[in-house]
mmCIF file of C-alpha atoms in Angstrom:
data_model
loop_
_atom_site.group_PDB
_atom_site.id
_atom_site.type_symbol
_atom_site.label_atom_id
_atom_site.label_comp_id
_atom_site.label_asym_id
_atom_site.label_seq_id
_atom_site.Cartn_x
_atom_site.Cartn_y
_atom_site.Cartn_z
ATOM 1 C CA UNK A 1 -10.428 -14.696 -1.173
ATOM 2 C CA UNK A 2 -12.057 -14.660 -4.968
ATOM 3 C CA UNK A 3 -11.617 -10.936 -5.464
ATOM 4 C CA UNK A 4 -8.656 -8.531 -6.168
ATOM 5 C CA UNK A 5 -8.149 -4.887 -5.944
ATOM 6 C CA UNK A 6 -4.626 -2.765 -6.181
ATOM 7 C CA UNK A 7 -2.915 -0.843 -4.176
ATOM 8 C CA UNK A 8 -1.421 2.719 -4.949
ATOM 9 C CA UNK A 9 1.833 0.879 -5.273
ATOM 10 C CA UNK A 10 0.766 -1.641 -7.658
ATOM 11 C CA UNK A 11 0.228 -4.695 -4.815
ATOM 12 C CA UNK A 12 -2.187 -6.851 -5.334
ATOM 13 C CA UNK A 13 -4.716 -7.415 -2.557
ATOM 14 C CA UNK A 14 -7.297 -10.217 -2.224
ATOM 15 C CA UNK A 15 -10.531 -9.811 -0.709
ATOM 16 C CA UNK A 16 -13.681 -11.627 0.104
ATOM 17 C CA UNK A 17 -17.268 -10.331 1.137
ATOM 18 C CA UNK A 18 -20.164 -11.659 2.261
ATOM 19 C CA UNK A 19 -23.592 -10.524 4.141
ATOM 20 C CA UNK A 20 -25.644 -7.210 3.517
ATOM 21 C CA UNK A 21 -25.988 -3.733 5.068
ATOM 22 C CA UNK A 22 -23.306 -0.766 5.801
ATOM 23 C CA UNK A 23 -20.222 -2.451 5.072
ATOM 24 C CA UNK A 24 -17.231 -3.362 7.245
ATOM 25 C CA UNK A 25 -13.316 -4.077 6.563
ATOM 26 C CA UNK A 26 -12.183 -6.541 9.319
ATOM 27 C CA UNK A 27 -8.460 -6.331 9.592
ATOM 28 C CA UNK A 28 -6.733 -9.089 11.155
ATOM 29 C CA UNK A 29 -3.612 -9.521 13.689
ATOM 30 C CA UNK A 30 0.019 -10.687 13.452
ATOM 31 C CA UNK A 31 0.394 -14.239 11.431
ATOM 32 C CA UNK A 32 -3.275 -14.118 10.387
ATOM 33 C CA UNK A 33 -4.364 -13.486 6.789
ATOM 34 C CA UNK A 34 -8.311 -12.437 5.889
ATOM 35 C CA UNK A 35 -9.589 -16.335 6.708
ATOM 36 C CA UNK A 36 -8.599 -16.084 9.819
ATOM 37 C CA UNK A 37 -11.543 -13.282 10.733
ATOM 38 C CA UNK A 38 -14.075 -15.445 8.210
ATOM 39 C CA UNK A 39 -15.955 -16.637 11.510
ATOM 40 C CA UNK A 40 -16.503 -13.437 12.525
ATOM 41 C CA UNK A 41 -17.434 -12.150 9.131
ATOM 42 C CA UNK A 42 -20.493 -14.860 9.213
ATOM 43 C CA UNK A 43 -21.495 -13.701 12.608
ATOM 44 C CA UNK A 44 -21.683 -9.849 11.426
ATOM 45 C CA UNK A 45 -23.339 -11.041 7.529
ATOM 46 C CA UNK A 46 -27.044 -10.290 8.815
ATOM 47 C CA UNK A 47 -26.447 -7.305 9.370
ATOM 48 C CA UNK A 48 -23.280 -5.814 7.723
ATOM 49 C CA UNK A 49 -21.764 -6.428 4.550
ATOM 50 C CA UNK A 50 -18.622 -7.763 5.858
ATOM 51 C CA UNK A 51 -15.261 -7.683 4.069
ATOM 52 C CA UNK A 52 -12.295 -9.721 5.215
ATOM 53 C CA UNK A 53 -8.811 -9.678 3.107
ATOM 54 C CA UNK A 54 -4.775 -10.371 3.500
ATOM 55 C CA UNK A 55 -3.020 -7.968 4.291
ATOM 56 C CA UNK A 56 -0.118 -7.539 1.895
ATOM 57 C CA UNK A 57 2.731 -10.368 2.584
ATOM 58 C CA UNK A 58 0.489 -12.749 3.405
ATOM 59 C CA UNK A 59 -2.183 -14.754 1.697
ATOM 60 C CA UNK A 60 -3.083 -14.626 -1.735
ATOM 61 C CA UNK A 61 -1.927 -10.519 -1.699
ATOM 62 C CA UNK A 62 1.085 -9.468 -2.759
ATOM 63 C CA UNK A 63 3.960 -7.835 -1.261
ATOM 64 C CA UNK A 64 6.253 -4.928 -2.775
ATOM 65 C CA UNK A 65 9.676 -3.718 -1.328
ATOM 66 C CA UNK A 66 10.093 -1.203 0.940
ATOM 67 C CA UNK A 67 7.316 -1.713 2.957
ATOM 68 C CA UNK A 68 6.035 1.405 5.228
ATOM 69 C CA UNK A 69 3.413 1.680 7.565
ATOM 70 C CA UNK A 70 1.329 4.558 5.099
ATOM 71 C CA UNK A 71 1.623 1.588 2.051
ATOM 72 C CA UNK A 72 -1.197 -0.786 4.539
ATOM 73 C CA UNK A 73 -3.525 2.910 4.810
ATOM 74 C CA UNK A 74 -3.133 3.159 1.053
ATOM 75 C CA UNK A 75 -4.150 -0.966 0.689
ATOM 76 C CA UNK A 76 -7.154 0.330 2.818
ATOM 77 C CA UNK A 77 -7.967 3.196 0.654
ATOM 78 C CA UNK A 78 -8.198 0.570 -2.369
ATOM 79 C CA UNK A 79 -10.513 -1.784 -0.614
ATOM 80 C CA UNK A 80 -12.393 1.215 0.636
ATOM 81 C CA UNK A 81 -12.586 2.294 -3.413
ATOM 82 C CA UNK A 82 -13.373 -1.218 -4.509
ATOM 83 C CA UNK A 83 -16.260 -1.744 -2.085
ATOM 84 C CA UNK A 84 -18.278 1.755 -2.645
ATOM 85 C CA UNK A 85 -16.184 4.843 -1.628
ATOM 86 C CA UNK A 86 -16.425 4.328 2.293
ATOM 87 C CA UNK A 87 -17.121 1.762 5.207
ATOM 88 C CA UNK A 88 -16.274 1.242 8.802
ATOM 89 C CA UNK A 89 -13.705 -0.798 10.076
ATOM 90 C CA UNK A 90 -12.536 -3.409 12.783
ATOM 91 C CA UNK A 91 -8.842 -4.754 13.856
ATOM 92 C CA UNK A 92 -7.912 -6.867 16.174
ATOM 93 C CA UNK A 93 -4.729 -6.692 17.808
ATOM 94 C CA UNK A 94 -1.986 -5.146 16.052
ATOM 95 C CA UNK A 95 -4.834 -4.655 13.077
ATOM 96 C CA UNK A 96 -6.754 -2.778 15.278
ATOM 97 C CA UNK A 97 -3.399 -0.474 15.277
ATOM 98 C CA UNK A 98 -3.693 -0.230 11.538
ATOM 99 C CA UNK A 99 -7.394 0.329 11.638
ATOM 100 C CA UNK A 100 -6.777 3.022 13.950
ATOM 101 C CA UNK A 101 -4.131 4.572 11.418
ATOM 102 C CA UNK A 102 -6.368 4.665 8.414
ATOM 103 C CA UNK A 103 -8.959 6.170 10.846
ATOM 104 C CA UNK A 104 -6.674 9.127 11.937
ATOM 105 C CA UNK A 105 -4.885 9.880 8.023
ATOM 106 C CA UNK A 106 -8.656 10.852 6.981
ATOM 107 C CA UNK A 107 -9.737 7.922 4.866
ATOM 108 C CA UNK A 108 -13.537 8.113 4.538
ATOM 109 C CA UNK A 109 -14.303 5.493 7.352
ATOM 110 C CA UNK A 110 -17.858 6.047 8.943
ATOM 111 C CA UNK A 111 -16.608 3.715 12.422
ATOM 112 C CA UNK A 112 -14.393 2.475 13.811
ATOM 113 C CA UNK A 113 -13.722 -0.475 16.388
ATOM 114 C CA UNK A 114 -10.855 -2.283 17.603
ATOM 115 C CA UNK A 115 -9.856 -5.538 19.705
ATOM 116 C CA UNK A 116 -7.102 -5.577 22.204
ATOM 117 C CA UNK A 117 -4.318 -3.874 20.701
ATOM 118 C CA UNK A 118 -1.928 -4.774 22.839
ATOM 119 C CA UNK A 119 -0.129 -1.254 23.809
ATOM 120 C CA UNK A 120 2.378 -2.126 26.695
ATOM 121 C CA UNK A 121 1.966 1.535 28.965
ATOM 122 C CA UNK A 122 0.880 -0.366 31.816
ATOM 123 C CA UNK A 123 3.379 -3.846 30.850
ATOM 124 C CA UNK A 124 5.828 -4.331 33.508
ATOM 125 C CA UNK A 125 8.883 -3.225 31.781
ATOM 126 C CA UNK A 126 6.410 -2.894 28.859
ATOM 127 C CA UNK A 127 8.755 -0.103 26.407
ATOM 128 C CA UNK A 128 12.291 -2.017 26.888
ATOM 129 C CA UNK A 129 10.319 -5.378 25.787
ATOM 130 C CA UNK A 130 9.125 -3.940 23.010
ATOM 131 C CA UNK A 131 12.229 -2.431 21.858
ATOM 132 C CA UNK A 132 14.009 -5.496 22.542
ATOM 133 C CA UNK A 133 11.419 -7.840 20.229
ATOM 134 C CA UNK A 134 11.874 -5.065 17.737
ATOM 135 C CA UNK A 135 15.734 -5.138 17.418
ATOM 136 C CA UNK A 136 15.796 -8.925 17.662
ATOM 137 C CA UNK A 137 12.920 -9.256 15.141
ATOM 138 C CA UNK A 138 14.845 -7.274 13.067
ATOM 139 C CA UNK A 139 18.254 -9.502 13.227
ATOM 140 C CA UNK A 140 16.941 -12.749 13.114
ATOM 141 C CA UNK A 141 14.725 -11.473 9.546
ATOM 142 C CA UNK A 142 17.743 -10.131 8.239
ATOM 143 C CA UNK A 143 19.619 -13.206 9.006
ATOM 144 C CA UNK A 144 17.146 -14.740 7.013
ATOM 145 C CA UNK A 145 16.136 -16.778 10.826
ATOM 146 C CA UNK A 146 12.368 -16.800 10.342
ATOM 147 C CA UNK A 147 11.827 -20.135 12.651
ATOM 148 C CA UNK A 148 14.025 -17.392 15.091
ATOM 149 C CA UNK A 149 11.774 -14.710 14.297
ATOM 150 C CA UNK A 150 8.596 -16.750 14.977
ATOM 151 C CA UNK A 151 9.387 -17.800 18.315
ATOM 152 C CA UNK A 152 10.111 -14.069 19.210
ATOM 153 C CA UNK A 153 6.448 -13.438 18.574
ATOM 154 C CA UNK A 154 5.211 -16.212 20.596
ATOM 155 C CA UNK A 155 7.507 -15.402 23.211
ATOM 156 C CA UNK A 156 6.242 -11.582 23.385
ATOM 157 C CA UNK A 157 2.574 -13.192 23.035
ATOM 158 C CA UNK A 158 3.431 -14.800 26.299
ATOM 159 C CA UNK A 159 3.470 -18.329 24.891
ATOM 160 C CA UNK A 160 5.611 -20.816 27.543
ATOM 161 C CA UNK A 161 9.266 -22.316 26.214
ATOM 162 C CA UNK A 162 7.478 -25.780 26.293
ATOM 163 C CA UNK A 163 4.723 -24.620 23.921
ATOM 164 C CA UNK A 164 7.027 -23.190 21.889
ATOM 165 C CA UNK A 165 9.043 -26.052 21.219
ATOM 166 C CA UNK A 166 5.646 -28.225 20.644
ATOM 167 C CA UNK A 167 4.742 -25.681 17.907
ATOM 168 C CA UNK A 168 8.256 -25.592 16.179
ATOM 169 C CA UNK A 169 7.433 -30.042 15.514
ATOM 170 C CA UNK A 170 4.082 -29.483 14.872
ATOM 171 C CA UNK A 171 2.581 -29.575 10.892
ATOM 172 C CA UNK A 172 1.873 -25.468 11.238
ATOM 173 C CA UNK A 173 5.201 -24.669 11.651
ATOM 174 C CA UNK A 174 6.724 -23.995 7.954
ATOM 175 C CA UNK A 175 3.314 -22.011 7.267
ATOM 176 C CA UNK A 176 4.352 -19.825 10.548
ATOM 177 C CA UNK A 177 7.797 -19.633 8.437
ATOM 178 C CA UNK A 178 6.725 -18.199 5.770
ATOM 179 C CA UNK A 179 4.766 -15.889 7.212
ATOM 180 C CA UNK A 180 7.336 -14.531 9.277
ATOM 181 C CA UNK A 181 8.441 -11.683 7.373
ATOM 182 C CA UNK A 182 5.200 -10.359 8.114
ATOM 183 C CA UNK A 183 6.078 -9.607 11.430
ATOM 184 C CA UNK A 184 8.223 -7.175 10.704
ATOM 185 C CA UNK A 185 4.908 -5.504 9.057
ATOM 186 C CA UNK A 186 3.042 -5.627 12.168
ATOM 187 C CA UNK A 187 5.933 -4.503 14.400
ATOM 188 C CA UNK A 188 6.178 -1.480 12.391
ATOM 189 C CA UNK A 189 2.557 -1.079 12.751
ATOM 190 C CA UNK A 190 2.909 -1.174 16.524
ATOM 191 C CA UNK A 191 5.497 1.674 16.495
ATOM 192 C CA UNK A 192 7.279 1.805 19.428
ATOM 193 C CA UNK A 193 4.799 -0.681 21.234
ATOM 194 C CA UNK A 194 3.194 2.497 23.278
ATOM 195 C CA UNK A 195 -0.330 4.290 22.767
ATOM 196 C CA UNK A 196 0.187 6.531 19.993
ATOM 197 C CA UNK A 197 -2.258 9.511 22.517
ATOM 198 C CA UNK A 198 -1.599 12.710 19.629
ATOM 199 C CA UNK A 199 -2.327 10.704 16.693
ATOM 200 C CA UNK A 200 -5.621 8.922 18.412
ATOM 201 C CA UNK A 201 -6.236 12.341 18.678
ATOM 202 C CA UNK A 202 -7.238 12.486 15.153
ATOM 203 C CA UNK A 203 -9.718 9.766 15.396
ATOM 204 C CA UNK A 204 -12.751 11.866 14.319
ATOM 205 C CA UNK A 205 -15.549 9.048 13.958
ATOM 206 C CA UNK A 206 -17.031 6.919 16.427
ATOM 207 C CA UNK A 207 -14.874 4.427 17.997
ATOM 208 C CA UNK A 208 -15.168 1.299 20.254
ATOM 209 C CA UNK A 209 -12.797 -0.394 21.636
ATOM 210 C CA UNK A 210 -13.250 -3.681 23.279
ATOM 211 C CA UNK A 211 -11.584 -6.012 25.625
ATOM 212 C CA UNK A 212 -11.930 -9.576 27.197
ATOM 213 C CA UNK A 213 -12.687 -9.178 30.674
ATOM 214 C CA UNK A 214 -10.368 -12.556 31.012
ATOM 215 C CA UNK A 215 -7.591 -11.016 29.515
ATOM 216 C CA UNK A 216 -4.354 -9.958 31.578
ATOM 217 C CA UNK A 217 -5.181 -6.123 33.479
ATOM 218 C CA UNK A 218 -2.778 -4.650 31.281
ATOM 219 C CA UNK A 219 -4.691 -5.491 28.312
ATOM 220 C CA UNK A 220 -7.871 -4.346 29.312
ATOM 221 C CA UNK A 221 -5.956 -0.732 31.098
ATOM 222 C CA UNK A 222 -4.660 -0.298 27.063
ATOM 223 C CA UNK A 223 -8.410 -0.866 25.484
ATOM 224 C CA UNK A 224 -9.425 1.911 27.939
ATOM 225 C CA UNK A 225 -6.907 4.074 27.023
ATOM 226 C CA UNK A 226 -8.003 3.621 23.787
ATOM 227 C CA UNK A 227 -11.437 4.897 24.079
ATOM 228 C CA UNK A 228 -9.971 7.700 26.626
ATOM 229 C CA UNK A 229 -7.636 8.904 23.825
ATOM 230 C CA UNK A 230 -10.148 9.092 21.197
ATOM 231 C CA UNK A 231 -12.843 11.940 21.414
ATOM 232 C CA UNK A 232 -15.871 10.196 22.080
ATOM 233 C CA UNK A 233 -14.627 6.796 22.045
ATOM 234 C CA UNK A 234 -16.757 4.313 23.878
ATOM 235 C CA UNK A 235 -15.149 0.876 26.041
ATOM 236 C CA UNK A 236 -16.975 -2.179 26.201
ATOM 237 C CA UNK A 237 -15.530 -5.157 28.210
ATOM 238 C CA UNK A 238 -16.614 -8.809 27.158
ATOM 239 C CA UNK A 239 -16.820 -11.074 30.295
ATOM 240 C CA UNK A 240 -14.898 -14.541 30.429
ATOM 241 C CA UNK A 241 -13.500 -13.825 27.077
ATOM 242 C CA UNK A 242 -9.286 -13.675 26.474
ATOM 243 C CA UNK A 243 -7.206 -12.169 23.237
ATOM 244 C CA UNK A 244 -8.770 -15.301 21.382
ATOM 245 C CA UNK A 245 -11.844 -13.899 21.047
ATOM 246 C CA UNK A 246 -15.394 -15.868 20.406
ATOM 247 C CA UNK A 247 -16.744 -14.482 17.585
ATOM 248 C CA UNK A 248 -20.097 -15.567 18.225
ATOM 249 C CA UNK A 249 -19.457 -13.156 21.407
ATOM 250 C CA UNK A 250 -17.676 -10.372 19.504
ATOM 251 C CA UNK A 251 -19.994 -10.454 16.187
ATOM 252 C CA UNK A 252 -23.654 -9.024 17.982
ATOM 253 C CA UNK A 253 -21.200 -6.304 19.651
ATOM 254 C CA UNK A 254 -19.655 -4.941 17.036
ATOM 255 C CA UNK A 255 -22.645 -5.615 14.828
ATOM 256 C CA UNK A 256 -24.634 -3.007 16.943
ATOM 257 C CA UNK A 257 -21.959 -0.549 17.333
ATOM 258 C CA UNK A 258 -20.947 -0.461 13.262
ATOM 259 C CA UNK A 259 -24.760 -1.046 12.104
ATOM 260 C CA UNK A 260 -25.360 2.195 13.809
#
């Protein structure tokens, strides 16, 4: 990240970009900061001018007390200001739910595509998890528990007791710590962990939204929801691929659909 813009709120974000053409903000998951989408940013950089940056509490941005769901659209809106007035933009995951947001408040975004946000309508049990993770999330932050907190996550990702343990002796851990407060971010993001159908609504611009055709059916049922939710929106499945994406599968993709 070797630029910086600023939020409406004074937070500082930093940013990268890289490659040429209409320009893209990738926004990245839960636990991930702007590096973590820099693969995909080289795949898209022959065609787009791809921009990849941390998301406030994470990184090398900033972070700035209380922290609301419309303070990550107006971090947006400065990164949409600092790289020419308007661009399209890609999430993945619980980014994609953000991307969505700032798509729907009537930021000047041209497209718009997003990666398995993981909605749980079609979860087993899917609303009482997430309102479980989200009171527990909330307790073991408070309690100042982030190894606690951490674990929650993997544990909703669907990561096994056994993995979990592996990860908590493993050199990542006390960078998964201190990220963990982050969560909280991303939870809030997620809402009530549901499709949000009256606010997609809103979605005027073109929208994509893709899934692994590998990933579990309730993932893929929530990408097509997605698209059905948006007017016009579009579903593309990618065969053999899971929530980890490839980007070297991913980039041509969305490269075609946000070149447009």
């Amino acid at each position: 990240m070797d630029k910086k813009t600023t939020s409406r709120d004074g937070t500082s974000l930093a940013y990268s970009v890289s490659g040429r053409g209409p320009v893209v903000i990738l926004v990245s998951g839960a636990m991930s900061t702007g590096g973590t989408l820099a693969p995909l940013a080289e795949r898209l950089a022959d065609r787009l001018t791809a921009v990849v940056y941390d998301r406030r509490g994470r990184g090398r941005s900033g972070d700035t007390a209380p922290y609301a769901v419309d303070r990550e659209v107006e971090d947006l809106a400065a990164l949409l200001d600092a790289v020419g007035g308007d661009a399209a933009l890609f999430g993945v995951s619980s980014g994609g739910a953000l991307a969505l947001e700032a798509a729907a408040s009537g930021l000047p975004v041209t497209r718009t595509a997003v990666y398995e946000v993981p909605y749980a309508d079609h979860l087993a049990d899917g609303a009482a998890r997430e309102a479980a993770y989200k009171r527990d999330l909330g307790q073991a932050l408070a309690e100042g528990r982030r190894g606690d907190a951490v674990e929650l996550f993997l544990r909703l990702t669907g990561l096994g007791e056994e993995m979990i343990q592996r990860a908590r002796q493993s050199p990542m851990w006390p960078g998964l710590e201190a990220a963990a407060p982050s969560l909280a971010h991303d939870d809030a993001v997620m809402g009530d962990g549901l499709l949000p159908r009256a606010r997609l609504a809103a979605v005027s611009v073109p929208l994509l939204a893709v899934v692994g055709g590998a990933s579990p059916e309730w993932m893929r049922r929530a990408g097509r929801d997605i698209a059905d939710a948006v007017p016009g929106g579009a579903y593309r499945v990618l065969e053999g691929q899971t929530h980890m994406v490839e980007p070297e599968v991913l980039g041509p993709v969305l490269a075609e659909f946000l070149a447009g």
